[in-house]
Amino acid sequence: MSYTITLIDEIKNKLLESIGITFIVLGTIGNVLNIILFSKRTLWTLSPCIPLLFVISVSNLILIYSFVMLRTLIGFRITPAYYSSIVCKFQLYIYYISYCLSSWFMVMCCIDRFLSSSHDVNIRNYSNMRTTTRICLTIIIIILLIFSPSFYCFEANQFHKPTPCFTQNDICAMFDLIVYFIFQGIGPPILMFFFGFGTIKHIYHDRQDPQILPARARFPSALGRKKKKISRELLRMITMQVTLYITFTMPFSLIKIYGSIPLPIIKSPLRLSIENFIANICLLATFVDKVFSFYIYTLSGKYYRKELRHLVTKIWHRHRVIPQH
């Protein structure tokens, strides 16, 4: 049995190494390009979703280097969070903050698409930068406060727990579970699905009965047509990312539910090793939409690809060496 446990741990470490390095490299390249493209102020005037996608990319980059990198180091048996309470607490706090900001700003993107696609002008008027900024600041403050107990609840050197950096008592464990499901596991997916379905319903009704739209929407100007085109592409981009988010978040949510169920048995070391292996793989899977957002946008957004080509061309001409004759 000890050989089997050692083998499982070795496979887990190798997967953490390879998947982690892949995520860091691809995620860094993708999110840096996202930040460069979405930081263009000219794009911010086209849709409130653009600055949201900018902040999401910044959050993803912080998440990759604050958590994915430390998970990768576990594969190399470098585990500062296991032994240092300070590293343990800060790692988890930054992880929760950056992950939740990324997820909840994606919820905000879904809400904005829902508002902007409504045929009711009063609802559409809520889709603006002022409203978006206020809501985003509120979300940031709530998330910063709600996860502040992490500095008390988590401790290192708990080698009898599923991981040495873990909650120190049952009250903290219950708090962590409730907050996880509200702010990560269930809350964002439900809201994404609800507002995504509402957006599709708005679009369907508009196509069935174009007369319900105002004349300005039925006969838009050149800028209006451009905004409408970008809105459709943003909807495709966000829909693909939300689909990946829900798909790859659910397995870890099920793991969290399973871990919270008290079982009337003492788990063997082999079973604990298998559960730890599955939990680590499912945890890494939750980063798929954060790491591959750039590639999702590139595949689904024609306007995004156009802006990317302009960026690459600009960089190429700036750094091109002109031969001397």
PDB file of C-alpha atoms in Angstrom, residues 200-311:
ATOM      1  CA  ILE A 200     -30.684  35.271 -25.168  1.00  0.00           C
ATOM      2  CA  LYS A 201     -34.386  35.781 -24.482  1.00  0.00           C
ATOM      3  CA  HIS A 202     -34.076  39.529 -25.207  1.00  0.00           C
ATOM      4  CA  ILE A 203     -32.256  38.861 -28.470  1.00  0.00           C
ATOM      5  CA  TYR A 204     -34.819  36.244 -29.507  1.00  0.00           C
ATOM      6  CA  HIS A 205     -37.740  38.642 -28.891  1.00  0.00           C
ATOM      7  CA  ASP A 206     -35.986  41.429 -30.799  1.00  0.00           C
ATOM      8  CA  ARG A 207     -35.531  39.179 -33.833  1.00  0.00           C
ATOM      9  CA  GLN A 208     -39.113  37.934 -33.657  1.00  0.00           C
ATOM     10  CA  ASP A 209     -40.562  41.448 -33.418  1.00  0.00           C
ATOM     11  CA  PRO A 210     -38.141  44.195 -34.581  1.00  0.00           C
ATOM     12  CA  GLN A 211     -40.876  46.827 -34.179  1.00  0.00           C
ATOM     13  CA  ILE A 212     -40.483  46.740 -30.390  1.00  0.00           C
ATOM     14  CA  LEU A 213     -37.086  48.394 -30.845  1.00  0.00           C
ATOM     15  CA  PRO A 214     -36.877  52.182 -31.043  1.00  0.00           C
ATOM     16  CA  ALA A 215     -36.156  53.748 -34.445  1.00  0.00           C
ATOM     17  CA  ARG A 216     -32.577  54.583 -33.386  1.00  0.00           C
ATOM     18  CA  ALA A 217     -31.935  50.889 -32.708  1.00  0.00           C
ATOM     19  CA  ARG A 218     -33.603  49.739 -35.955  1.00  0.00           C
ATOM     20  CA  PHE A 219     -31.774  52.307 -38.100  1.00  0.00           C
ATOM     21  CA  PRO A 220     -28.484  52.899 -36.289  1.00  0.00           C
ATOM     22  CA  SER A 221     -25.707  55.295 -37.280  1.00  0.00           C
ATOM     23  CA  ALA A 222     -22.246  54.069 -38.296  1.00  0.00           C
ATOM     24  CA  LEU A 223     -21.078  54.279 -34.657  1.00  0.00           C
ATOM     25  CA  GLY A 224     -24.262  52.530 -33.546  1.00  0.00           C
ATOM     26  CA  ARG A 225     -23.671  49.695 -36.009  1.00  0.00           C
ATOM     27  CA  LYS A 226     -20.084  49.364 -34.768  1.00  0.00           C
ATOM     28  CA  LYS A 227     -21.246  49.223 -31.147  1.00  0.00           C
ATOM     29  CA  LYS A 228     -23.907  46.653 -32.031  1.00  0.00           C
ATOM     30  CA  LYS A 229     -21.360  44.488 -33.833  1.00  0.00           C
ATOM     31  CA  ILE A 230     -18.942  44.648 -30.909  1.00  0.00           C
ATOM     32  CA  SER A 231     -21.797  43.870 -28.498  1.00  0.00           C
ATOM     33  CA  ARG A 232     -22.606  40.673 -30.410  1.00  0.00           C
ATOM     34  CA  GLU A 233     -18.954  39.635 -30.386  1.00  0.00           C
ATOM     35  CA  LEU A 234     -18.631  40.434 -26.678  1.00  0.00           C
ATOM     36  CA  LEU A 235     -21.670  38.263 -26.044  1.00  0.00           C
ATOM     37  CA  ARG A 236     -20.015  35.329 -27.867  1.00  0.00           C
ATOM     38  CA  MET A 237     -16.724  35.841 -26.016  1.00  0.00           C
ATOM     39  CA  ILE A 238     -18.397  36.067 -22.612  1.00  0.00           C
ATOM     40  CA  THR A 239     -20.694  33.106 -23.342  1.00  0.00           C
ATOM     41  CA  MET A 240     -17.718  30.858 -24.150  1.00  0.00           C
ATOM     42  CA  GLN A 241     -15.826  31.933 -21.032  1.00  0.00           C
ATOM     43  CA  VAL A 242     -18.879  31.513 -18.793  1.00  0.00           C
ATOM     44  CA  THR A 243     -19.468  28.023 -20.227  1.00  0.00           C
ATOM     45  CA  LEU A 244     -15.886  27.041 -19.384  1.00  0.00           C
ATOM     46  CA  TYR A 245     -16.175  28.617 -15.929  1.00  0.00           C
ATOM     47  CA  ILE A 246     -19.299  26.640 -15.023  1.00  0.00           C
ATOM     48  CA  THR A 247     -17.972  23.393 -16.559  1.00  0.00           C
ATOM     49  CA  PHE A 248     -14.623  23.441 -14.741  1.00  0.00           C
ATOM     50  CA  THR A 249     -15.859  24.883 -11.444  1.00  0.00           C
ATOM     51  CA  MET A 250     -18.518  22.249 -10.761  1.00  0.00           C
ATOM     52  CA  PRO A 251     -16.136  19.286 -10.101  1.00  0.00           C
ATOM     53  CA  PHE A 252     -14.292  21.167  -7.342  1.00  0.00           C
ATOM     54  CA  SER A 253     -17.612  22.309  -5.867  1.00  0.00           C
ATOM     55  CA  LEU A 254     -18.648  18.656  -5.639  1.00  0.00           C
ATOM     56  CA  ILE A 255     -15.313  17.898  -3.952  1.00  0.00           C
ATOM     57  CA  LYS A 256     -16.019  20.636  -1.388  1.00  0.00           C
ATOM     58  CA  ILE A 257     -19.496  19.197  -0.721  1.00  0.00           C
ATOM     59  CA  TYR A 258     -18.065  15.699  -0.348  1.00  0.00           C
ATOM     60  CA  GLY A 259     -15.385  16.953   2.036  1.00  0.00           C
ATOM     61  CA  SER A 260     -17.972  18.658   4.239  1.00  0.00           C
ATOM     62  CA  ILE A 261     -20.056  15.493   4.721  1.00  0.00           C
ATOM     63  CA  PRO A 262     -19.141  13.764   8.011  1.00  0.00           C
ATOM     64  CA  LEU A 263     -18.472  10.076   7.320  1.00  0.00           C
ATOM     65  CA  PRO A 264     -18.707   7.444  10.113  1.00  0.00           C
ATOM     66  CA  ILE A 265     -15.449   5.846   9.006  1.00  0.00           C
ATOM     67  CA  ILE A 266     -11.756   6.450   9.433  1.00  0.00           C
ATOM     68  CA  LYS A 267     -10.206   7.024   6.025  1.00  0.00           C
ATOM     69  CA  SER A 268      -7.168   4.954   5.186  1.00  0.00           C
ATOM     70  CA  PRO A 269      -3.925   6.653   4.061  1.00  0.00           C
ATOM     71  CA  LEU A 270      -4.536   5.294   0.536  1.00  0.00           C
ATOM     72  CA  ARG A 271      -8.013   6.823   0.370  1.00  0.00           C
ATOM     73  CA  LEU A 272      -6.712  10.155   1.675  1.00  0.00           C
ATOM     74  CA  SER A 273      -3.978  10.099  -0.962  1.00  0.00           C
ATOM     75  CA  ILE A 274      -6.493   9.406  -3.758  1.00  0.00           C
ATOM     76  CA  GLU A 275      -8.837  12.141  -2.519  1.00  0.00           C
ATOM     77  CA  ASN A 276      -5.943  14.599  -2.303  1.00  0.00           C
ATOM     78  CA  PHE A 277      -4.925  13.704  -5.880  1.00  0.00           C
ATOM     79  CA  ILE A 278      -8.466  14.270  -7.226  1.00  0.00           C
ATOM     80  CA  ALA A 279      -8.885  17.508  -5.259  1.00  0.00           C
ATOM     81  CA  ASN A 280      -5.633  18.944  -6.640  1.00  0.00           C
ATOM     82  CA  ILE A 281      -6.593  18.137 -10.238  1.00  0.00           C
ATOM     83  CA  CYS A 282     -10.101  19.579  -9.800  1.00  0.00           C
ATOM     84  CA  LEU A 283      -8.635  22.701  -8.165  1.00  0.00           C
ATOM     85  CA  LEU A 284      -6.297  23.284 -11.111  1.00  0.00           C
ATOM     86  CA  ALA A 285      -9.249  22.812 -13.484  1.00  0.00           C
ATOM     87  CA  THR A 286     -10.982  25.832 -11.914  1.00  0.00           C
ATOM     88  CA  PHE A 287      -8.288  28.047 -13.476  1.00  0.00           C
ATOM     89  CA  VAL A 288      -8.963  26.961 -17.078  1.00  0.00           C
ATOM     90  CA  ASP A 289     -11.162  29.945 -18.007  1.00  0.00           C
ATOM     91  CA  LYS A 290      -8.732  32.338 -16.251  1.00  0.00           C
ATOM     92  CA  VAL A 291      -5.684  30.974 -18.060  1.00  0.00           C
ATOM     93  CA  PHE A 292      -7.207  30.574 -21.517  1.00  0.00           C
ATOM     94  CA  SER A 293      -9.369  33.730 -21.671  1.00  0.00           C
ATOM     95  CA  PHE A 294      -7.138  35.300 -24.345  1.00  0.00           C
ATOM     96  CA  TYR A 295      -7.415  32.242 -26.571  1.00  0.00           C
ATOM     97  CA  ILE A 296     -11.199  32.143 -26.024  1.00  0.00           C
ATOM     98  CA  TYR A 297     -11.490  35.789 -27.107  1.00  0.00           C
ATOM     99  CA  THR A 298      -9.228  35.200 -30.106  1.00  0.00           C
ATOM    100  CA  LEU A 299     -11.344  32.279 -31.339  1.00  0.00           C
ATOM    101  CA  SER A 300     -14.740  33.914 -30.769  1.00  0.00           C
ATOM    102  CA  GLY A 301     -14.195  37.635 -31.440  1.00  0.00           C
ATOM    103  CA  LYS A 302     -13.477  38.947 -34.947  1.00  0.00           C
ATOM    104  CA  TYR A 303     -13.029  42.512 -33.692  1.00  0.00           C
ATOM    105  CA  TYR A 304     -10.686  41.238 -30.967  1.00  0.00           C
ATOM    106  CA  ARG A 305      -8.577  39.463 -33.600  1.00  0.00           C
ATOM    107  CA  LYS A 306      -8.493  42.664 -35.656  1.00  0.00           C
ATOM    108  CA  GLU A 307      -7.246  44.689 -32.663  1.00  0.00           C
ATOM    109  CA  LEU A 308      -4.684  41.972 -31.912  1.00  0.00           C
ATOM    110  CA  ARG A 309      -3.357  42.133 -35.496  1.00  0.00           C
ATOM    111  CA  HIS A 310      -3.053  45.916 -35.200  1.00  0.00           C
ATOM    112  CA  LEU A 311      -1.106  45.515 -31.949  1.00  0.00           C
TER     113      LEU A 311
END
